[in-house]
Amino acid sequence: MLRALGGSLRAPCTRPPSRALPRSALARLSSTSRAPPPPPTIFAPATGMGKSAISILRISGPDALEVWRRMTLPARGRTQSERTRSEPPVRRAVLRRIVAPDGELLDEGVVLYFPPHSALTAQPTLELHLHGSPALMQLLLRLLPSLGSGFRVAEPGEFTRLAFEAGKMDLTEVEGIRDLVEADTEAQRKLAARQASGQMRAAYDSMRGEAIEAMALIEALIDFGEDEGISEGVYEQARQKAVDLSERIRKYLDDGRRGEILRQGIHLAIVGPPNAGKSSLLNWLAQREAAIVTAVPGTTRDVVELALDFHGFPVHVADTAGLRKTRDEVEAIGIERAVAKAETADIKLCVLPLDELFPSSSSSSSSSSSTSSTAPATPHIDPLTLSLIDPYTLLVLNKLDARGPPTRAQLEALKGYLRREGRRWAGARAGAGPREESDEFALVSVRDGTGLAQLAERLKREVKRRFELSDALEETPIVTHERHRRHLEDTLSSLTAFLELPSDEIVLAGEELRYAVRSLGQITGLVDTEEVLGEIFRGFCIGK
Ligand SMILES: Nc1nc2c(ncn2[C@@H]2O[C@H](COP(=O)(O)OP(=O)(O)OP(=O)(O)O)[C@@H](O)[C@H]2O)c(=O)[nH]1
Ligand SMILES: [Mg+2]
């Protein structure tokens, strides 16, 4: 709706003068082509479009004060001096009557004025704080264009783009604000706030500073080296700077993609053989009947996904089809999807039913404690399930209620079996003593709830260990966007190329360092950003 309105209100674009035009037309056009056209005055609701206590309409551009002059009047009972005020006070809330250009009273609200130097957009900016009526907002959006041809509805992210173009924000801060608006959970909010506050800008600016220093040394060698007898250690100094910077960038890149994963959500897959209790576990995590549970093995066919706020972390949980050999075409597709999900998951919960894991003891489930003296049967896990167990997999042994807790000897046998099969899993430690056993396997009964609180606690520890941010950026270097990672990788390969060059290839060396400086500048938007700007600002809502 808003987009369509904006499209129809867009100012017609001015074309450059054509040679075929008659003289008079050319003269007219050339007089206007000398000065760039004035920027438009853009407007949009800064708050949601639903009913609310207050909604804010933001207007920014050279003609913003026209709205004050033609669509506001002093509030009832105000002094004479306020009646005659032609300009609003700067950055001070004033109560005004809001009127249509034809004089009809529309509302009474608070008006705030930011002159160019204190407005983020660097343009005169007015905010009307109105009663939160969608009808009123719609009406104002229709009325504003009648104030002049320069008025139009803002495009998504246009206010922020003006702030970027005015140098009031860099690209990382812009992305941080967008992420803050999009944040669903506490961890995402924290990450976005860190970025929006300029922490990452500072880090990337200082990296760029280091690259510039190295480049300046090489440039000095190129310009003056031989003639002016610049001291010998200069090339070595530049090399050392490049080595240090490469090290720093490697630390950033080696973050396990924590930032990107946190922003987009942690992917958790529940995998395991059929009938293990995977869907039951999903339902417990979701606290609702999200997936079908039956006693029929192979109940879940497709991936069932849901998004959770898990202790402040955004988690996408996927319940998957039970893994087994099958001739059933539909089930086989489900299993393929399950494997694909598991392979791209950040964390896996592999659910193994105790009664199938230790088959020989199933007949003596009631006397499991007495079986500890006899050698336990070798546990068995289906090869497909086995192949998915990796250091990011928590092993969940389910159906504790049905067969009693496994003996220590059985758990040792299970560990031995997994190790012989070359599997490592989250919490597995060589020679771990009994005290760590609770970390190695989660023993649960999803049916009666035994062990589930401990499992949730264990999962929380795993998520925090891998994704929690420390407050200081240098302690937990983190890359939040794929775009930043790409530029950092480019920087690193330029620095590596520089370091591999023989010292007499000084011109090429200078060129490689220039590439490095350029790639770092692209992260914050200092250079060559036009192609990425559209991409970044498109992600904003109208009014930001
Ligand atoms: N005794 C017992 N039964 C359980 C437990 N957890 C699940 N079940 C039962 O095991 C059966 C299978 O449970 P599901 O959650 O559907 O198992 P699944 O792993 O999703 O099975 P598929 O979708 O077939 O792969 C159901 O009858 C559940 O009620 C448990 O802790 N103890
Ligand atoms: Mg299931």
XYZ file of C-alpha atoms and ligand atoms in Angstrom:
577
model
C 0.000 0.000 0.000
C 2.653 2.483 1.103
C 5.012 1.348 -1.614
C 2.368 1.895 -4.288
C 1.629 5.341 -2.900
C 5.359 6.198 -2.916
C 5.706 5.034 -6.504
C 2.924 7.266 -7.732
C 4.318 10.265 -5.855
C 7.899 9.916 -7.048
C 9.230 13.160 -8.568
C 9.703 12.829 -12.338
C 13.351 12.247 -13.172
C 15.242 15.001 -14.977
C 17.000 13.811 -18.134
C 20.216 15.415 -19.410
C 19.678 17.850 -22.326
C 19.635 16.256 -25.744
C 21.467 17.720 -28.771
C 18.305 17.594 -30.827
C 16.502 20.002 -28.549
C 15.792 23.538 -29.817
C 17.973 26.356 -28.449
C 15.436 27.821 -26.079
C 14.752 24.446 -24.528
C 18.491 23.812 -24.259
C 19.022 27.153 -22.558
C 16.252 26.399 -20.097
C 17.639 22.976 -19.314
C 21.248 24.069 -19.036
C 20.307 26.657 -16.453
C 18.765 23.902 -14.322
C 21.427 21.323 -15.068
C 24.151 23.452 -13.488
C 22.809 23.045 -9.960
C 21.767 19.556 -8.852
C 18.014 19.249 -8.274
C 17.044 19.924 -4.657
C 16.636 16.740 -2.629
C 13.049 15.624 -2.083
C 11.243 16.039 1.195
C 10.471 12.507 2.244
C 7.945 11.325 4.795
C 6.801 8.062 6.325
C 5.338 6.690 9.527
C 8.172 5.905 11.926
C 5.920 3.594 13.954
C 3.753 0.608 12.978
C 0.533 1.183 11.072
C -1.817 -0.449 13.586
C -3.936 1.179 16.293
C -1.764 2.402 19.151
C -1.477 5.099 21.804
C 0.887 7.157 19.702
C 2.159 7.025 16.176
C 4.909 9.122 14.702
C 5.109 10.628 11.260
C 8.589 11.687 10.221
C 9.243 14.286 7.543
C 12.746 15.117 6.357
C 13.978 17.358 3.569
C 14.351 20.993 2.559
C 10.601 21.680 2.740
C 9.908 19.926 6.047
C 9.090 23.219 7.751
C 6.221 23.743 5.295
C 4.398 21.124 7.330
C 4.892 23.200 10.479
C 3.707 26.334 8.734
C 0.742 24.959 6.835
C -0.409 21.975 8.815
C 0.075 22.962 12.443
C -1.427 25.674 14.654
C -0.784 26.549 18.284
C -2.592 24.303 20.718
C -5.742 25.688 22.298
C -5.079 28.340 24.951
C -1.476 29.006 23.923
C 0.164 32.460 24.177
C 0.235 35.056 21.438
C 4.005 34.640 20.929
C 3.462 30.996 20.170
C 0.694 31.834 17.754
C 3.015 33.950 15.657
C 5.978 31.576 15.766
C 6.935 30.771 12.199
C 9.669 28.302 13.110
C 9.455 25.532 15.648
C 11.822 25.540 18.605
C 14.846 23.322 18.049
C 14.733 19.830 19.584
C 11.937 20.753 21.972
C 8.561 19.114 22.126
C 5.688 21.542 21.426
C 2.011 20.766 21.601
C 0.260 21.848 18.379
C -3.014 21.389 16.638
C -2.575 19.368 13.456
C -4.697 20.639 10.589
C -5.245 19.824 6.942
C -4.020 22.457 4.443
C -7.698 23.518 4.057
C -7.896 24.196 7.811
C -9.807 21.095 8.990
C -8.718 20.121 12.496
C -7.242 16.613 12.437
C -5.606 16.021 15.813
C -3.613 17.601 18.580
C -0.090 16.261 18.977
C 3.503 16.897 19.847
C 5.837 18.300 17.222
C 9.610 17.937 17.338
C 11.991 19.787 15.057
C 15.598 18.823 14.281
C 17.609 21.301 12.210
C 20.063 19.822 9.679
C 23.066 19.755 12.005
C 21.267 17.666 14.612
C 19.136 15.539 12.303
C 20.477 12.116 11.361
C 19.508 12.752 7.759
C 21.357 16.124 7.754
C 18.122 17.662 6.438
C 15.499 19.677 8.349
C 13.422 17.011 10.048
C 10.045 17.203 11.697
C 8.322 14.567 13.774
C 4.597 14.632 14.421
C 3.637 12.532 17.445
C -0.035 11.827 16.880
C -2.751 9.669 18.326
C -2.178 6.178 16.957
C -5.022 6.096 14.467
C -4.377 4.277 11.174
C -7.061 6.410 9.472
C -5.374 9.619 10.577
C -1.982 8.390 9.402
C -3.386 7.348 6.030
C -5.004 10.756 5.624
C -1.770 12.606 6.421
C 0.124 10.447 3.953
C -2.394 11.494 1.305
C -2.334 15.188 2.280
C 1.404 15.834 2.505
C 2.099 15.694 -1.252
C -0.336 18.578 -1.737
C 2.201 20.831 0.038
C 4.551 20.750 -2.933
C 6.001 18.667 -5.725
C 9.118 17.879 -3.664
C 7.132 15.816 -1.151
C 7.078 12.055 -1.510
C 6.782 8.914 0.620
C 10.172 7.605 1.735
C 11.496 4.380 0.268
C 12.475 1.530 2.611
C 15.593 2.528 4.521
C 15.762 5.974 2.902
C 16.098 7.928 6.170
C 19.001 5.695 7.195
C 20.533 5.964 3.749
C 20.552 9.757 4.072
C 22.316 9.358 7.415
C 24.905 7.123 5.742
C 25.379 9.536 2.864
C 25.755 12.411 5.311
C 28.568 10.467 6.994
C 26.656 10.127 10.257
C 26.806 6.336 10.144
C 28.951 3.772 8.408
C 27.630 0.642 6.712
C 28.262 -1.636 9.694
C 26.208 0.663 11.923
C 23.444 0.768 9.318
C 23.389 -3.038 9.241
C 23.429 -3.058 13.041
C 20.296 -0.914 13.167
C 18.545 -3.123 10.653
C 19.491 -6.192 12.693
C 18.284 -4.521 15.877
C 14.876 -3.937 14.316
C 14.830 -7.551 13.124
C 16.104 -9.046 16.414
C 13.713 -11.584 17.931
C 15.790 -12.713 20.858
C 18.106 -11.295 23.486
C 21.274 -12.678 21.892
C 20.354 -11.147 18.538
C 19.536 -7.839 20.202
C 22.894 -7.799 21.978
C 24.807 -8.582 18.816
C 22.951 -5.920 16.826
C 23.354 -3.292 19.548
C 27.070 -3.943 19.608
C 27.249 -3.361 15.889
C 24.875 -0.381 15.824
C 26.904 1.346 18.527
C 29.953 1.401 16.277
C 32.073 -1.309 17.950
C 32.641 -3.083 14.668
C 33.205 0.112 12.772
C 35.993 0.942 15.224
C 37.567 -2.495 14.754
C 37.443 -2.362 10.961
C 38.629 1.256 10.893
C 41.631 0.356 12.990
C 42.417 -2.619 10.717
C 42.245 -0.284 7.759
C 44.519 2.148 9.568
C 47.107 -0.620 9.956
C 46.868 -1.525 6.280
C 47.271 2.135 5.327
C 50.396 2.406 7.479
C 51.942 -0.585 5.706
C 50.938 0.839 2.342
C 52.403 4.259 3.201
C 55.747 2.650 3.996
C 55.828 0.862 0.649
C 54.706 4.004 -1.181
C 57.534 5.901 0.492
C 59.965 3.253 -0.739
C 58.546 3.485 -4.260
C 58.702 7.287 -4.313
C 61.929 7.991 -2.515
C 63.625 4.656 -1.756
C 66.601 4.789 -4.027
C 67.054 8.547 -4.394
C 66.581 9.640 -0.825
C 68.169 6.619 0.815
C 65.204 5.681 2.991
C 66.406 3.459 5.815
C 66.673 -0.225 5.096
C 64.233 -1.523 7.665
C 61.214 0.083 6.003
C 60.257 -2.922 3.892
C 60.580 -5.165 6.940
C 58.388 -2.812 8.962
C 55.686 -2.960 6.294
C 55.956 -6.757 6.215
C 55.632 -6.965 9.995
C 52.520 -4.807 9.907
C 51.021 -7.038 7.222
C 51.854 -10.145 9.274
C 50.204 -8.676 12.401
C 47.144 -7.563 10.488
C 46.785 -10.976 8.796
C 46.920 -12.576 12.224
C 44.218 -10.266 13.510
C 41.974 -10.917 10.519
C 42.472 -14.678 10.833
C 41.246 -14.455 14.417
C 38.102 -12.741 13.176
C 37.511 -15.252 10.411
C 38.084 -18.173 12.746
C 34.977 -17.446 14.821
C 33.031 -20.562 13.886
C 30.641 -18.224 12.001
C 29.168 -17.422 15.396
C 27.956 -13.966 14.446
C 26.266 -14.999 11.214
C 24.661 -18.027 12.889
C 23.388 -15.930 15.787
C 21.907 -13.371 13.456
C 20.095 -15.930 11.357
C 19.291 -18.416 14.101
C 21.042 -21.537 15.368
C 19.980 -24.653 13.474
C 19.291 -27.614 15.721
C 18.377 -30.981 14.181
C 16.833 -33.866 16.090
C 17.990 -37.084 14.455
C 18.053 -40.783 15.189
C 16.403 -44.091 14.339
C 12.607 -44.454 14.006
C 10.530 -44.599 17.170
C 13.317 -43.177 19.316
C 11.201 -40.332 20.684
C 12.475 -37.519 18.431
C 9.082 -35.976 17.790
C 8.199 -36.361 21.464
C 11.340 -34.387 22.290
C 10.465 -31.683 19.768
C 7.029 -31.375 21.345
C 8.583 -31.047 24.775
C 10.946 -28.334 23.570
C 8.071 -26.482 21.904
C 5.702 -27.157 24.806
C 2.988 -28.078 22.327
C 1.981 -30.882 19.993
C 3.946 -29.572 17.025
C 4.696 -33.012 15.522
C 2.671 -36.220 15.312
C 3.737 -38.926 17.764
C 2.637 -42.541 17.389
C 4.034 -45.958 18.257
C 4.421 -46.695 14.529
C 8.077 -46.488 13.462
C 8.405 -44.087 10.543
C 5.656 -41.711 11.687
C 7.562 -38.529 10.805
C 8.094 -38.355 7.070
C 9.079 -34.776 6.363
C 11.130 -32.240 8.307
C 9.030 -30.463 10.953
C 10.578 -27.110 11.818
C 9.841 -24.469 14.372
C 11.573 -21.405 15.737
C 12.224 -21.046 19.448
C 13.661 -18.445 21.751
C 15.941 -20.725 23.748
C 17.285 -18.769 26.761
C 17.594 -15.693 24.569
C 19.141 -17.531 21.620
C 17.240 -17.850 18.339
C 16.994 -21.566 17.566
C 15.381 -23.272 14.566
C 14.583 -26.811 15.675
C 14.013 -29.492 13.048
C 12.449 -32.850 13.834
C 13.349 -35.373 11.165
C 12.316 -38.741 9.797
C 13.728 -41.799 11.576
C 16.885 -43.057 9.860
C 16.778 -46.603 8.510
C 17.023 -48.607 5.304
C 13.695 -48.533 3.531
C 12.051 -49.492 0.257
C 9.231 -47.051 0.797
C 9.738 -44.249 -1.725
C 8.159 -41.525 0.391
C 10.037 -42.520 3.515
C 13.313 -42.629 1.559
C 12.821 -39.011 0.465
C 12.106 -38.054 4.086
C 15.304 -39.782 5.176
C 17.305 -37.955 2.516
C 15.917 -34.676 3.823
C 16.707 -35.691 7.379
C 20.329 -36.359 6.465
C 20.594 -33.054 4.597
C 19.173 -31.203 7.622
C 21.558 -32.944 9.952
C 24.529 -32.154 7.769
C 23.845 -28.412 7.782
C 22.766 -28.181 11.423
C 24.880 -26.271 13.929
C 23.907 -28.625 16.745
C 22.356 -32.093 16.647
C 20.424 -34.001 19.249
C 20.803 -37.653 18.364
C 18.046 -39.574 20.128
C 18.739 -43.270 20.726
C 16.145 -45.511 22.374
C 17.764 -47.439 25.217
C 15.768 -50.605 24.514
C 17.210 -50.865 21.013
C 20.647 -49.611 21.941
C 21.283 -52.502 24.319
C 19.058 -55.179 22.800
C 20.233 -58.168 24.753
C 19.339 -56.616 28.094
C 15.803 -55.743 27.058
C 14.546 -59.012 28.442
C 16.112 -58.308 31.817
C 15.198 -54.651 32.056
C 13.905 -54.976 35.611
C 17.184 -56.399 36.834
C 19.531 -54.094 34.947
C 21.604 -53.299 38.036
C 22.351 -56.946 38.551
C 23.719 -57.269 35.005
C 26.732 -55.074 35.785
C 28.938 -58.039 36.601
C 28.337 -59.764 33.273
C 29.929 -58.402 30.091
C 27.387 -56.194 28.345
C 26.382 -56.921 24.795
C 27.876 -54.626 22.183
C 25.512 -51.726 21.620
C 24.248 -51.237 18.146
C 23.513 -48.038 16.237
C 22.244 -47.992 12.675
C 25.116 -46.987 10.296
C 23.265 -43.958 8.912
C 22.652 -42.563 12.391
C 26.205 -43.411 13.372
C 27.593 -41.469 10.407
C 25.884 -38.277 11.597
C 27.392 -38.290 15.090
C 30.079 -35.600 15.318
C 31.540 -33.222 17.921
C 28.428 -31.021 17.613
C 26.087 -33.871 18.521
C 24.583 -34.366 21.950
C 23.689 -38.002 22.521
C 20.291 -38.416 24.137
C 19.509 -41.910 25.462
C 15.727 -42.063 25.734
C 13.050 -44.318 27.240
C 14.721 -44.582 30.595
C 11.322 -45.426 32.059
C 10.877 -48.471 29.842
C 14.086 -50.347 30.549
C 15.751 -48.744 33.582
C 19.084 -46.913 33.619
C 21.958 -48.533 31.760
C 24.749 -49.899 33.883
C 28.130 -48.229 34.014
C 29.547 -51.204 32.077
C 26.966 -50.664 29.351
C 27.832 -46.989 29.068
C 31.527 -47.864 28.900
C 30.710 -50.378 26.174
C 28.806 -47.677 24.303
C 31.738 -45.256 24.556
C 34.129 -47.933 23.377
C 31.878 -48.802 20.466
C 31.549 -45.157 19.378
C 35.294 -44.621 19.612
C 36.035 -47.785 17.666
C 33.673 -46.504 15.004
C 35.719 -43.301 14.911
C 32.947 -41.113 16.337
C 33.452 -38.076 18.547
C 30.497 -36.318 20.074
C 29.807 -33.258 22.234
C 31.045 -33.925 25.740
C 33.127 -36.962 24.755
C 36.486 -36.933 26.469
C 39.285 -39.429 26.230
C 39.469 -41.322 29.502
C 36.608 -39.343 31.063
C 35.859 -40.486 34.576
C 32.391 -41.253 35.932
C 31.931 -37.653 37.104
C 31.737 -36.420 33.496
C 29.306 -39.094 32.392
C 26.318 -36.805 32.640
C 28.029 -34.588 30.084
C 28.721 -37.433 27.700
C 25.189 -38.814 27.488
C 21.851 -37.326 28.414
C 19.769 -40.075 30.027
C 16.105 -39.147 29.701
C 12.574 -40.306 29.558
C 10.622 -37.896 27.418
C 7.486 -39.741 28.548
C 7.816 -39.125 32.286
C 10.141 -36.105 32.111
C 13.157 -37.700 33.839
C 16.422 -35.994 32.845
C 14.800 -33.397 30.581
C 15.721 -30.436 32.772
C 19.338 -31.646 32.770
C 19.209 -32.113 28.993
C 17.935 -28.547 28.557
C 20.690 -27.318 30.868
C 23.284 -29.304 28.897
C 21.976 -27.868 25.634
C 22.053 -24.371 27.068
C 25.689 -24.833 28.080
C 26.527 -26.060 24.585
C 24.763 -23.114 22.943
C 26.430 -20.633 25.284
C 29.846 -22.206 24.852
C 29.603 -21.821 21.118
C 27.569 -18.701 20.608
C 27.661 -16.459 23.646
C 29.442 -13.150 23.135
C 31.752 -11.610 25.621
C 31.362 -7.876 26.042
C 34.761 -6.973 24.634
C 35.037 -7.368 20.889
C 38.729 -8.269 20.956
C 37.969 -11.109 23.377
C 35.378 -12.581 21.054
C 36.155 -11.307 17.566
C 33.094 -11.902 15.509
C 31.966 -11.433 11.948
C 28.264 -10.745 11.741
C 27.602 -10.626 8.009
C 28.664 -12.767 5.086
C 29.520 -9.509 3.307
C 32.103 -8.607 5.973
C 33.562 -12.115 5.818
C 34.003 -11.807 2.047
C 35.849 -8.496 2.334
C 38.015 -9.811 5.164
C 38.918 -12.854 3.076
C 39.811 -10.574 0.152
C 41.956 -8.476 2.475
C 43.701 -11.546 3.771
C 44.468 -12.852 0.307
C 45.909 -9.454 -0.720
C 48.079 -9.396 2.396
C 49.210 -12.969 1.730
C 50.034 -12.074 -1.866
C 52.029 -9.085 -0.597
C 53.954 -11.230 1.886
C 54.792 -13.804 -0.791
C 56.286 -11.260 -3.196
C 60.072 -10.946 -3.426
C 61.280 -7.654 -1.936
C 62.332 -6.230 -5.320
C 58.722 -6.376 -6.615
C 57.989 -3.199 -4.764
C 55.410 -1.759 -7.166
C 53.361 -4.952 -7.091
C 53.713 -4.992 -3.314
C 52.230 -1.503 -3.111
C 49.384 -2.623 -5.372
C 48.512 -5.610 -3.151
C 48.404 -3.390 -0.074
C 46.163 -0.954 -1.898
C 43.747 -3.832 -2.578
C 43.845 -4.721 1.114
C 43.040 -1.139 2.134
C 40.238 -1.047 -0.404
C 38.653 -4.307 0.753
C 38.627 -3.106 4.363
C 37.101 0.201 3.274
C 34.296 -1.696 1.583
C 33.167 -3.168 4.906
C 32.391 0.206 6.426
C 31.301 1.750 3.129
C 34.216 4.113 2.671
C 34.793 2.969 -0.892
C 32.893 1.568 -3.788
C 29.689 0.759 -2.065
C 27.051 1.612 -4.641
C 26.401 -2.008 -5.570
C 25.903 -3.112 -1.978
C 23.885 -0.128 -0.840
C 20.719 -1.203 -2.606
C 21.061 -4.643 -1.080
C 21.488 -3.313 2.455
C 18.832 -0.619 2.469
C 16.222 -2.772 0.752
C 16.117 -4.835 3.952
C 14.706 -1.899 5.937
C 11.094 -1.105 6.543
C 9.636 2.124 5.241
C 10.204 4.888 7.768
C 13.692 3.752 8.872
N 8.277 -45.574 27.186
C 8.585 -44.490 26.511
N 8.046 -44.278 25.311
C 8.366 -43.140 24.669
C 9.248 -42.194 25.196
N 9.379 -41.189 24.309
C 8.591 -41.501 23.265
N 7.992 -42.662 23.471
C 7.038 -43.349 22.622
O 7.740 -43.860 21.512
C 6.894 -43.830 20.369
C 7.569 -43.060 19.248
O 7.705 -41.726 19.656
P 8.011 -40.554 18.618
O 8.271 -39.322 19.380
O 6.950 -40.534 17.586
O 9.339 -41.135 18.002
P 10.120 -40.642 16.691
O 11.549 -40.828 16.977
O 9.670 -39.303 16.313
O 9.646 -41.707 15.649
P 9.602 -41.570 14.033
O 8.848 -40.350 13.706
O 8.906 -42.809 13.649
O 10.991 -41.547 13.575
C 5.587 -43.200 20.822
O 4.677 -44.207 21.141
C 5.984 -42.444 22.059
O 4.911 -42.282 22.971
C 9.781 -42.446 26.497
O 10.537 -41.683 27.061
N 9.425 -43.601 27.091
Mg 8.805 -38.560 14.633
